Short mmCIF file of C-alpha atoms and ligand atoms in Angstrom, two decimals:
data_model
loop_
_atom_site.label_atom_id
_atom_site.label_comp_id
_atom_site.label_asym_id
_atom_site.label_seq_id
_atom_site.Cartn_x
_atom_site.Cartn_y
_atom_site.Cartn_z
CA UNK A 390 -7.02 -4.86 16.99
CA UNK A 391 -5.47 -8.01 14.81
CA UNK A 392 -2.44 -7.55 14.09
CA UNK A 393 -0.42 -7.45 10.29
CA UNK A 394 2.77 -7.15 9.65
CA UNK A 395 3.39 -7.46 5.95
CA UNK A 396 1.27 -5.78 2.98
CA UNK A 397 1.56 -5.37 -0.42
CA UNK A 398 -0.28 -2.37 -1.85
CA UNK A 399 -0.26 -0.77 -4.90
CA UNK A 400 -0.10 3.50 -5.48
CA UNK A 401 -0.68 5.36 -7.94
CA UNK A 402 0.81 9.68 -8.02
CA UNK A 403 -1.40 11.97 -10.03
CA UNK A 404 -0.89 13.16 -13.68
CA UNK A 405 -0.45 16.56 -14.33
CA UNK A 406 -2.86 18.57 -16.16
CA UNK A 407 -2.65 19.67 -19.75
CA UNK A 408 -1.49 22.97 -20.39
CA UNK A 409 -4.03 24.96 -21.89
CA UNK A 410 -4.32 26.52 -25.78
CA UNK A 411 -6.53 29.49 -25.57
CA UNK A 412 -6.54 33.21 -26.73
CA UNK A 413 -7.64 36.63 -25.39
CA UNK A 414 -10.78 37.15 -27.37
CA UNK A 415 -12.81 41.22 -26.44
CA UNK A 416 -14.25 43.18 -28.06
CA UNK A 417 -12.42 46.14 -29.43
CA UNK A 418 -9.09 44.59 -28.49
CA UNK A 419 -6.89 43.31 -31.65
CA UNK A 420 -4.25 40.27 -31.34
CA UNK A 421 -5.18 39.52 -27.69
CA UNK A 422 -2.59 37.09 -27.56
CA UNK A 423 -2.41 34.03 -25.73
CA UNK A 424 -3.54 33.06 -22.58
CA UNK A 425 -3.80 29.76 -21.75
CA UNK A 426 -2.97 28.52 -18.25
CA UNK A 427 -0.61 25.71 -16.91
CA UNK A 428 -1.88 22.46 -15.89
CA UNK A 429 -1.80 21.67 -11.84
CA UNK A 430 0.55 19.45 -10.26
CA UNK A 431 -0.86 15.40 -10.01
CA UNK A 432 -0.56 14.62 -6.18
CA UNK A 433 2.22 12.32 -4.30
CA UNK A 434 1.45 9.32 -2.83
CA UNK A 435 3.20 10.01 0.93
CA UNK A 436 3.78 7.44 3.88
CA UNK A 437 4.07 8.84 6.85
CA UNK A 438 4.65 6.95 10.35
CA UNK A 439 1.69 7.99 12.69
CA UNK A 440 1.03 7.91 16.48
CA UNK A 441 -1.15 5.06 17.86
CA UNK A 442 -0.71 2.35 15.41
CA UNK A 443 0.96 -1.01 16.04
CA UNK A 444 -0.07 -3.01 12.63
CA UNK A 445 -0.37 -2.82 9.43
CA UNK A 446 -4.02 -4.34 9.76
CA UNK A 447 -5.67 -1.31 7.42
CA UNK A 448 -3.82 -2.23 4.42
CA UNK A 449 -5.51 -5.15 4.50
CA UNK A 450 -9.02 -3.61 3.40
CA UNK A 451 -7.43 -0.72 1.65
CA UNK A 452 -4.36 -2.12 -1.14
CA UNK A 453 -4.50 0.26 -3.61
CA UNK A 454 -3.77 4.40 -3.21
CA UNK A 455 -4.39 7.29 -6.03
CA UNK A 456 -3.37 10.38 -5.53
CA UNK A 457 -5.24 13.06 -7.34
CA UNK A 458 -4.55 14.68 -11.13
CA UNK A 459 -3.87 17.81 -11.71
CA UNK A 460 -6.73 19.82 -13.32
CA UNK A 461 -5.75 21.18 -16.51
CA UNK A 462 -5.01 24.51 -17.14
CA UNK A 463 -7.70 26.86 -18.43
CA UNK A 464 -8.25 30.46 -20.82
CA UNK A 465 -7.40 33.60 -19.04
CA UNK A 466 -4.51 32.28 -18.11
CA UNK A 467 -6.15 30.33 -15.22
CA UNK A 468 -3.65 27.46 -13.69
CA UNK A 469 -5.15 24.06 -12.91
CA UNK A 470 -5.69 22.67 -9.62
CA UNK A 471 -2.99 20.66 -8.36
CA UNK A 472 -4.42 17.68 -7.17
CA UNK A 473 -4.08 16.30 -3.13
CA UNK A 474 -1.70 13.84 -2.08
CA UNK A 475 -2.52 10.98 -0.41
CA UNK A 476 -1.33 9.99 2.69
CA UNK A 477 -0.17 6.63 3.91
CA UNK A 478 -0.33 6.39 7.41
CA UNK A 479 1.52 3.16 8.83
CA UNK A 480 3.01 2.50 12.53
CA UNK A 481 6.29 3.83 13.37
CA UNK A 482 8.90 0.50 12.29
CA UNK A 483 7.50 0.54 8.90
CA UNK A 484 10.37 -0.25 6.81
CA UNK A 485 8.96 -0.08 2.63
CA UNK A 486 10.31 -2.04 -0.07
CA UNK A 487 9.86 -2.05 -3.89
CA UNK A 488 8.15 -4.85 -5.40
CA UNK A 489 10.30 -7.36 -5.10
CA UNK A 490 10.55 -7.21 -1.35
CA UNK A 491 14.62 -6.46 -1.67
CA UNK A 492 15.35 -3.23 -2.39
CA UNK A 493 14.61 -0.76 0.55
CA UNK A 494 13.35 2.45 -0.29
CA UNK A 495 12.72 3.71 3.32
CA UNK A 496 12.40 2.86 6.85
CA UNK A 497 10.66 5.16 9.22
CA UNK A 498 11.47 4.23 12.44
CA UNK A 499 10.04 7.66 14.07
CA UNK A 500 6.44 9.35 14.43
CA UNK A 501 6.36 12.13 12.12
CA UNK A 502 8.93 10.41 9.66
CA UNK A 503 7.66 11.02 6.12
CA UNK A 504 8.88 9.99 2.32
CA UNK A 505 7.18 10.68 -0.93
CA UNK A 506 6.96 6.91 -2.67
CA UNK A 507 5.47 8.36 -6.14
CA UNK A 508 5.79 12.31 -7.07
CA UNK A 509 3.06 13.64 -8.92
CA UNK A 510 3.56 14.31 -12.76
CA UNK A 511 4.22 18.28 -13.09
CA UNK A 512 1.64 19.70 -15.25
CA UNK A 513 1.76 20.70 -19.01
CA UNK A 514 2.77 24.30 -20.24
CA UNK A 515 -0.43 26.39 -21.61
CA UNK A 516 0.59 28.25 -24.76
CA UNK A 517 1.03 31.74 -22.63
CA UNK A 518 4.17 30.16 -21.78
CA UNK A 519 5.55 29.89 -25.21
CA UNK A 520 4.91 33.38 -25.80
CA UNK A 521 8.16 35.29 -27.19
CA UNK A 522 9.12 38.06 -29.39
CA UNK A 523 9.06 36.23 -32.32
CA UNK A 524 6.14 33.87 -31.90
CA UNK A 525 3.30 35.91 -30.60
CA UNK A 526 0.89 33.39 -31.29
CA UNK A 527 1.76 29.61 -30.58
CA UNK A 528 -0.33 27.42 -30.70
CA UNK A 529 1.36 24.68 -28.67
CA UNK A 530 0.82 23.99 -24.88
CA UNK A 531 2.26 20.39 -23.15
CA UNK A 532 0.40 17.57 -21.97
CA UNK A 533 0.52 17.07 -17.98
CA UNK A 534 3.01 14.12 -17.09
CA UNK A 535 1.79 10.87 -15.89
CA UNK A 536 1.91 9.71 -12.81
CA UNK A 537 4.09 7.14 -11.18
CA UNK A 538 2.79 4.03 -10.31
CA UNK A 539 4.07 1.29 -8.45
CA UNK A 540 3.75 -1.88 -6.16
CA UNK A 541 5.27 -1.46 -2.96
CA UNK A 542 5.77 -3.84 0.31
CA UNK A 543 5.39 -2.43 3.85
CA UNK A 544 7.17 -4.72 6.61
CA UNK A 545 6.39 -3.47 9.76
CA UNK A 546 9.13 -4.17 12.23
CA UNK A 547 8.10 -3.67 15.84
CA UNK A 548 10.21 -1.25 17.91
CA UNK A 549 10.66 -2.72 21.45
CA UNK A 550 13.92 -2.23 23.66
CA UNK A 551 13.94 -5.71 24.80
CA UNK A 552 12.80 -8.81 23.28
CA UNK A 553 11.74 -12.12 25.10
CA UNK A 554 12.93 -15.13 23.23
CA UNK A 555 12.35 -18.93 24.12
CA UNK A 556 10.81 -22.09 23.12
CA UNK A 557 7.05 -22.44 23.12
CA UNK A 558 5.51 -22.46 26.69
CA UNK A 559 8.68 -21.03 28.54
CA UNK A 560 6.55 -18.87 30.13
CA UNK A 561 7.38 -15.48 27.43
CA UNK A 562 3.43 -14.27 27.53
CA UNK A 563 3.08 -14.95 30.97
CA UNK A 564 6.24 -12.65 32.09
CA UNK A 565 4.54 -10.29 29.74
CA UNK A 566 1.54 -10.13 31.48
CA UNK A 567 3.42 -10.21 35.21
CA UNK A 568 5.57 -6.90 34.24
CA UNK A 569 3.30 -4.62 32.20
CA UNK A 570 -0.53 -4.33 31.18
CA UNK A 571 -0.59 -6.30 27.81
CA UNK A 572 -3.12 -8.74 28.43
CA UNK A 573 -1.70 -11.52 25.84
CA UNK A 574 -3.16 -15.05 25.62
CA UNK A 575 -1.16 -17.72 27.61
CA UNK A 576 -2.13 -21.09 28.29
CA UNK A 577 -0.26 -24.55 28.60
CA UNK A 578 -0.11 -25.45 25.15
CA UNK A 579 2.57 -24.41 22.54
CA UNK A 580 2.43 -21.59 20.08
CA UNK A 581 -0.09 -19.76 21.83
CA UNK A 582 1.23 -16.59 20.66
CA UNK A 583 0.64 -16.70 16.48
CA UNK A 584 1.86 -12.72 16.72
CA UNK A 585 3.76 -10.28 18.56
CA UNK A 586 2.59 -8.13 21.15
CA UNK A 587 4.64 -5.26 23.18
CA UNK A 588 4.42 -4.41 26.93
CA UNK A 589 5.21 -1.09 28.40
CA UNK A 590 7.30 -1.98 31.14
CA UNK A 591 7.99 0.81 34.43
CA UNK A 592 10.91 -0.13 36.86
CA UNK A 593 12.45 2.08 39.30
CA UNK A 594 11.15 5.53 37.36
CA UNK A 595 12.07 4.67 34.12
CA UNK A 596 10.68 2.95 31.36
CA UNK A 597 10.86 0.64 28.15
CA UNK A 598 9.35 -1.57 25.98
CA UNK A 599 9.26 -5.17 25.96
CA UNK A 600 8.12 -7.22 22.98
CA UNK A 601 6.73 -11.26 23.09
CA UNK A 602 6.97 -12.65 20.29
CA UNK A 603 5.24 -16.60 19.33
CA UNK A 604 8.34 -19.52 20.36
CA UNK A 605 10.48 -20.77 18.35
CA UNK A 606 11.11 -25.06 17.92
CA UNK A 607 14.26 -26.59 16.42
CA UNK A 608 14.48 -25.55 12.83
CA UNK A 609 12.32 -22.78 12.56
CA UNK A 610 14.56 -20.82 10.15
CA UNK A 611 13.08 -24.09 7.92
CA UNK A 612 10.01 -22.70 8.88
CA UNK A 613 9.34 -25.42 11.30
CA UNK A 614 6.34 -24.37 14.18
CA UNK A 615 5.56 -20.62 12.99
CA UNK A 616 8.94 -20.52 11.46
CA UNK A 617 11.01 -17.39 12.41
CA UNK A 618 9.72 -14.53 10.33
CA UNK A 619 8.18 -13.51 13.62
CA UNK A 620 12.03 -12.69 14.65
CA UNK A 621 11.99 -9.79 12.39
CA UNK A 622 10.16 -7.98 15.39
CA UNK A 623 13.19 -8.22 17.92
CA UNK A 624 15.75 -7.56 14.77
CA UNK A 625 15.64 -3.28 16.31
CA UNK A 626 15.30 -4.79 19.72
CA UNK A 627 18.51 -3.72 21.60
CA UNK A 628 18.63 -6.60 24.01
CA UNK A 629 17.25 -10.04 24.63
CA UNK A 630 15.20 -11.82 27.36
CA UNK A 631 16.17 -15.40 26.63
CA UNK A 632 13.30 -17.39 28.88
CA UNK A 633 14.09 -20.86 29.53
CA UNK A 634 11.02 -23.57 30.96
CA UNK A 635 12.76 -25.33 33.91
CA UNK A 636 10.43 -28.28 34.23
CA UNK A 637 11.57 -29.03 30.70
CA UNK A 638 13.92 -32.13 30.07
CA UNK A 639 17.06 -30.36 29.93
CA UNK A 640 17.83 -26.77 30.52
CA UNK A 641 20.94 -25.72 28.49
CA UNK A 642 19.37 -27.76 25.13
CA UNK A 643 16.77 -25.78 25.37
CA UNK A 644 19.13 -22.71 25.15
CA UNK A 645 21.16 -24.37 22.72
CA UNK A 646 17.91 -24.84 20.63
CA UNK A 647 16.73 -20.97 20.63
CA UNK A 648 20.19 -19.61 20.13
CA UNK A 649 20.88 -21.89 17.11
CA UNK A 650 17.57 -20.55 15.66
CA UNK A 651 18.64 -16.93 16.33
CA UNK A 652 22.26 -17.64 14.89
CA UNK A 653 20.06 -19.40 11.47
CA UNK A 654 18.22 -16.02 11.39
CA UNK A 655 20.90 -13.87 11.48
CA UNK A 656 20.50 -10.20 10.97
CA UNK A 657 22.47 -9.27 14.03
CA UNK A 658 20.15 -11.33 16.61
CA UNK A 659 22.90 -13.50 18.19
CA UNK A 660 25.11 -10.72 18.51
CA UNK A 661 22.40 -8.38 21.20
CA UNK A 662 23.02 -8.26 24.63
CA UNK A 663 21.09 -11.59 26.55
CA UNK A 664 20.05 -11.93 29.49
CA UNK A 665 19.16 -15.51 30.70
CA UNK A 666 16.80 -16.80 33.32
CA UNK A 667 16.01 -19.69 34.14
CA UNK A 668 11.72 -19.48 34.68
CA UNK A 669 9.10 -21.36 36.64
CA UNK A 670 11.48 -21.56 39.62
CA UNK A 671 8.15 -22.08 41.60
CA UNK A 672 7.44 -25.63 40.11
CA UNK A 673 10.96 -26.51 40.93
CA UNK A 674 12.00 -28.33 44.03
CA UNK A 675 15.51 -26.50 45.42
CA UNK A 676 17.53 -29.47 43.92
CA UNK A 677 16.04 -29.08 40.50
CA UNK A 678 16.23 -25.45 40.32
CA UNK A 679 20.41 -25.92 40.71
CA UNK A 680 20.95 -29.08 38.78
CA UNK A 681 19.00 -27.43 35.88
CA UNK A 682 20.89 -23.99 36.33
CA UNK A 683 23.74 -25.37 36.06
CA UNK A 684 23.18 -27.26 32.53
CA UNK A 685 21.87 -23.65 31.75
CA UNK A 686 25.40 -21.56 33.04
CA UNK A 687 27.29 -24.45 31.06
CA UNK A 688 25.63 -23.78 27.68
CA UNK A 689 25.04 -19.86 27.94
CA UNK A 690 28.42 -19.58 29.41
CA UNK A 691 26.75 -17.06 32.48
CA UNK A 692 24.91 -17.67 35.15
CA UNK A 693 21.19 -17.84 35.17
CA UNK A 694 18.40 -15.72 37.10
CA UNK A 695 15.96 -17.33 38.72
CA UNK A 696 13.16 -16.28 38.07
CA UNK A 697 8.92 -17.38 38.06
CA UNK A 698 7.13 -15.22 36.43
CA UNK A 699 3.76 -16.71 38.83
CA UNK A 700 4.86 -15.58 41.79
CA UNK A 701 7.11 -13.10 40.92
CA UNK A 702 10.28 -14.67 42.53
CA UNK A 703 13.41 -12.42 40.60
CA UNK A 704 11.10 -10.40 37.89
CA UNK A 705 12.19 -7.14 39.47
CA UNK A 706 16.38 -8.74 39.27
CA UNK A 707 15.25 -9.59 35.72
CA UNK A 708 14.06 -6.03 34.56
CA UNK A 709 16.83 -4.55 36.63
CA UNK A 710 19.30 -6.69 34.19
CA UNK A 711 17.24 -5.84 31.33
CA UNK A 712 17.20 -2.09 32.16
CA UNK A 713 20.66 -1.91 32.53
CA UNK A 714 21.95 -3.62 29.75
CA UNK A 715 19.58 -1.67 27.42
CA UNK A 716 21.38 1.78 28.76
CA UNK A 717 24.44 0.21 28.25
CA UNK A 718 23.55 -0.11 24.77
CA UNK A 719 22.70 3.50 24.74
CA UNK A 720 26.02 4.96 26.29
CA UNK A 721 27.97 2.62 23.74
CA UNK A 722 25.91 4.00 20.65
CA UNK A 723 26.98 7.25 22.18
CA UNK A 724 30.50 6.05 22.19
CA UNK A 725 30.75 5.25 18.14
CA UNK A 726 28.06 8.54 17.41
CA UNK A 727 30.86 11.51 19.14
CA UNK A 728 34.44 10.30 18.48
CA UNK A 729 36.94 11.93 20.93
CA UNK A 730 38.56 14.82 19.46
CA UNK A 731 42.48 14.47 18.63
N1 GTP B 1009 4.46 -22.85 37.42
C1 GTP B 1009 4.67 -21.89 36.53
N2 GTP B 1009 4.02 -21.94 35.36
C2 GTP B 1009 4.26 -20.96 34.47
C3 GTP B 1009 5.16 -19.90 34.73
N3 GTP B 1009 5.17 -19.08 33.65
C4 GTP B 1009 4.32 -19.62 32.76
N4 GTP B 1009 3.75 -20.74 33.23
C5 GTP B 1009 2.78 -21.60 32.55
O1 GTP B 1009 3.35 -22.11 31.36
C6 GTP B 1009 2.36 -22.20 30.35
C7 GTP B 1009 2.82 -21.46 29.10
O2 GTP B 1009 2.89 -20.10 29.37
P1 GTP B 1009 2.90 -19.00 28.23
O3 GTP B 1009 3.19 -17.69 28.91
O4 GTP B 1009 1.67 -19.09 27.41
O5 GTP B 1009 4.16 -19.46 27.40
P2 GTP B 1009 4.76 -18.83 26.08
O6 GTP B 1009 6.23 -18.91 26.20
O7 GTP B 1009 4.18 -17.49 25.86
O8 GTP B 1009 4.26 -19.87 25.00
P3 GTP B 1009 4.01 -19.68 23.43
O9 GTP B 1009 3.23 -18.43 23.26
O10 GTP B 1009 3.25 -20.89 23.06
O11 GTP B 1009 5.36 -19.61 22.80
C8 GTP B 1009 1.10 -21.64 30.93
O12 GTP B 1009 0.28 -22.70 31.35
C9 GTP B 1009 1.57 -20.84 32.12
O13 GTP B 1009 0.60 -20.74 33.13
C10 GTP B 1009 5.84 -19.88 35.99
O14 GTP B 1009 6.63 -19.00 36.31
N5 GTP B 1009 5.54 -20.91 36.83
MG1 MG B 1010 3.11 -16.80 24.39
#
């Protein structure tokens, strides 16, 4: 499936239907009176976060969305149809915005989640309505409403519980691969990854989600390589996996590198949890492997795992570290969500 994160699409509610004028017209029956019926509801336009989707990729092919009108109301004091909604359905980490891509109107982080983005018009009175002691005959009914209509933006935000950061070719897809069944693309050349993918990851009975996303090169918040919109994806991520190439030049400036990227980007990134290994330990020679951990603990300020993510030296240490900081994260949210009582 390819993959799309951003769309712009346009939707449209349905307009009510015209309330109707008619009278009661038989035979041998005087001053019938009126009977015209209401017009039926237009439809919503709905989004709705569905199982089983991962991009936006349908929005592509499909930009625009009309829910029905309402019919209008009829004699005998028949009510219009309303008309049917129409649903949206988009991935669970859709967050929508208005047109100008600013102002967020909602974010449905969970499967089943559902907001109406334009309400239907209500439909027009028929003249049975109007009916009262003193006017037994009107001859007015109301026009349906219109519709809303509106351009909207879906951003879809991946929802992972870790997130594997790193400079191009640190080895992020390939630790992907060793620790879950994603099947992403790796190969010895940077930017191999152009878009995220997630891993389901299972240690020791339990379970959670790990997200690569494409590496990031000095200045990518100036959109330098693939620039760091991409980081978006980890933004919900409640921990990082900071990978770091140890046959490259200089261990702890490649850190430096990807965490002054992440500080650019902001949005909360620096601040996660991190946990930092150093990775292909297996092309290393015992003396490398400590002279470039050691630049590594110097800049991150901890000490490194070692890890290669060939052979699988310290990828069980590494989700162990990963697991635990992410239920860390959990029993502090708890923390802050039930205040002790007084
Ligand atoms: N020797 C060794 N090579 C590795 C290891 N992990 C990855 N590689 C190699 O490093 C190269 C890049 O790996 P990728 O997994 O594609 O790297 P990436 O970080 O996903 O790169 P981008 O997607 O371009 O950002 C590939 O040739 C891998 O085979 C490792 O643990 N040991
Ligand atoms: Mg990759």
């Amino acid at each position: 499936m390819k993959f799309l994160d951003e769309a712009k699409v346009y939707i449209r509610s349905g307009s009510g239907g015209n309330g109707c004028v008619s009278f009661r017209r038989e035979k041998f029956i005087e001053f019938g009176g009126p009977n015209g019926g209401d017009g039926g509801r237009g439809g919503d336009v709905i989004a709705q976060a569905v199982n089983g989707l991962n991009t936006l990729i349908d929005y592509r092919y499909q930009q625009h969305f009309r829910a029905q009108n309402g019919r209008a109301g009829m004699g005998k004091d028949r009510h219009g149809a309303n008309g049917g909604d129409v649903v949206m359905k988009v991935p669970a980490g859709t967050q929508i915005y208005d047109e100008d891509g600013e102002t967020l109107l909602a974010d449905l982080t969970e499967v089943g989640q559902r907001v109406v983005l334009a309400k239907g018009g209500n439909g027009g009175f028929g003249n049975a309505h109007f009916k009262t002691a003193t006017n037994r005959a009107p001859r007015r009914a109301n026009p349906g409403l219109p519709g809303e209509e509106r351009t909207i933006r879906l951003r879809l935000k991946l929802i992972a519980d870790a997130g594997i950061v790193g400079l191009p070719n640190a080895g992020k897809s390939t630790f992907l691969a060793a620790v879950s069944a994603a099947r992403p693309k790796i190969a010895d050349y940077p930017f191999t990854t152009v878009h995220p993918q997630l891993g389901v990851v299972r240690i020791d009975n339990s379970e959670f989600v790990l997200a690569d996303i494409p590496g990031l090169i000095e200045g990518a918040h100036e959109g330098s390589g693939l620039g760091d919109r991409f980081l978006g994806h980890i933004e919900r991520c409640r921990v990082l996996l900071h990978l770091v190439d140890g046959t490259g030049e200089h261990a702890g400036k490649s850190y430096a590198t990807v965490r002054t990227e992440l500080e650019a980007y902001g949005h909360g990134l620096a601040e996660k949890p991190e946990i930092v290994a150093l990775n292909k330990a297996d092309a290393l020679t015992p003396e490398q492997i400590k002279s470039q951990a050691a630049r590594l603990k110097r800049a991150a300020n901890k000490t490194p795992l070692i890890v290669s993510a060939v052979t699988g030296t310290g990828v069980a240490e590494t989700l162990r570290a990963l697991m635990a900081a992410i239920a860390e994260t959990h029993s502090k949210a708890k923390a802050v969500a039930t205040p002790r009582q007084p």
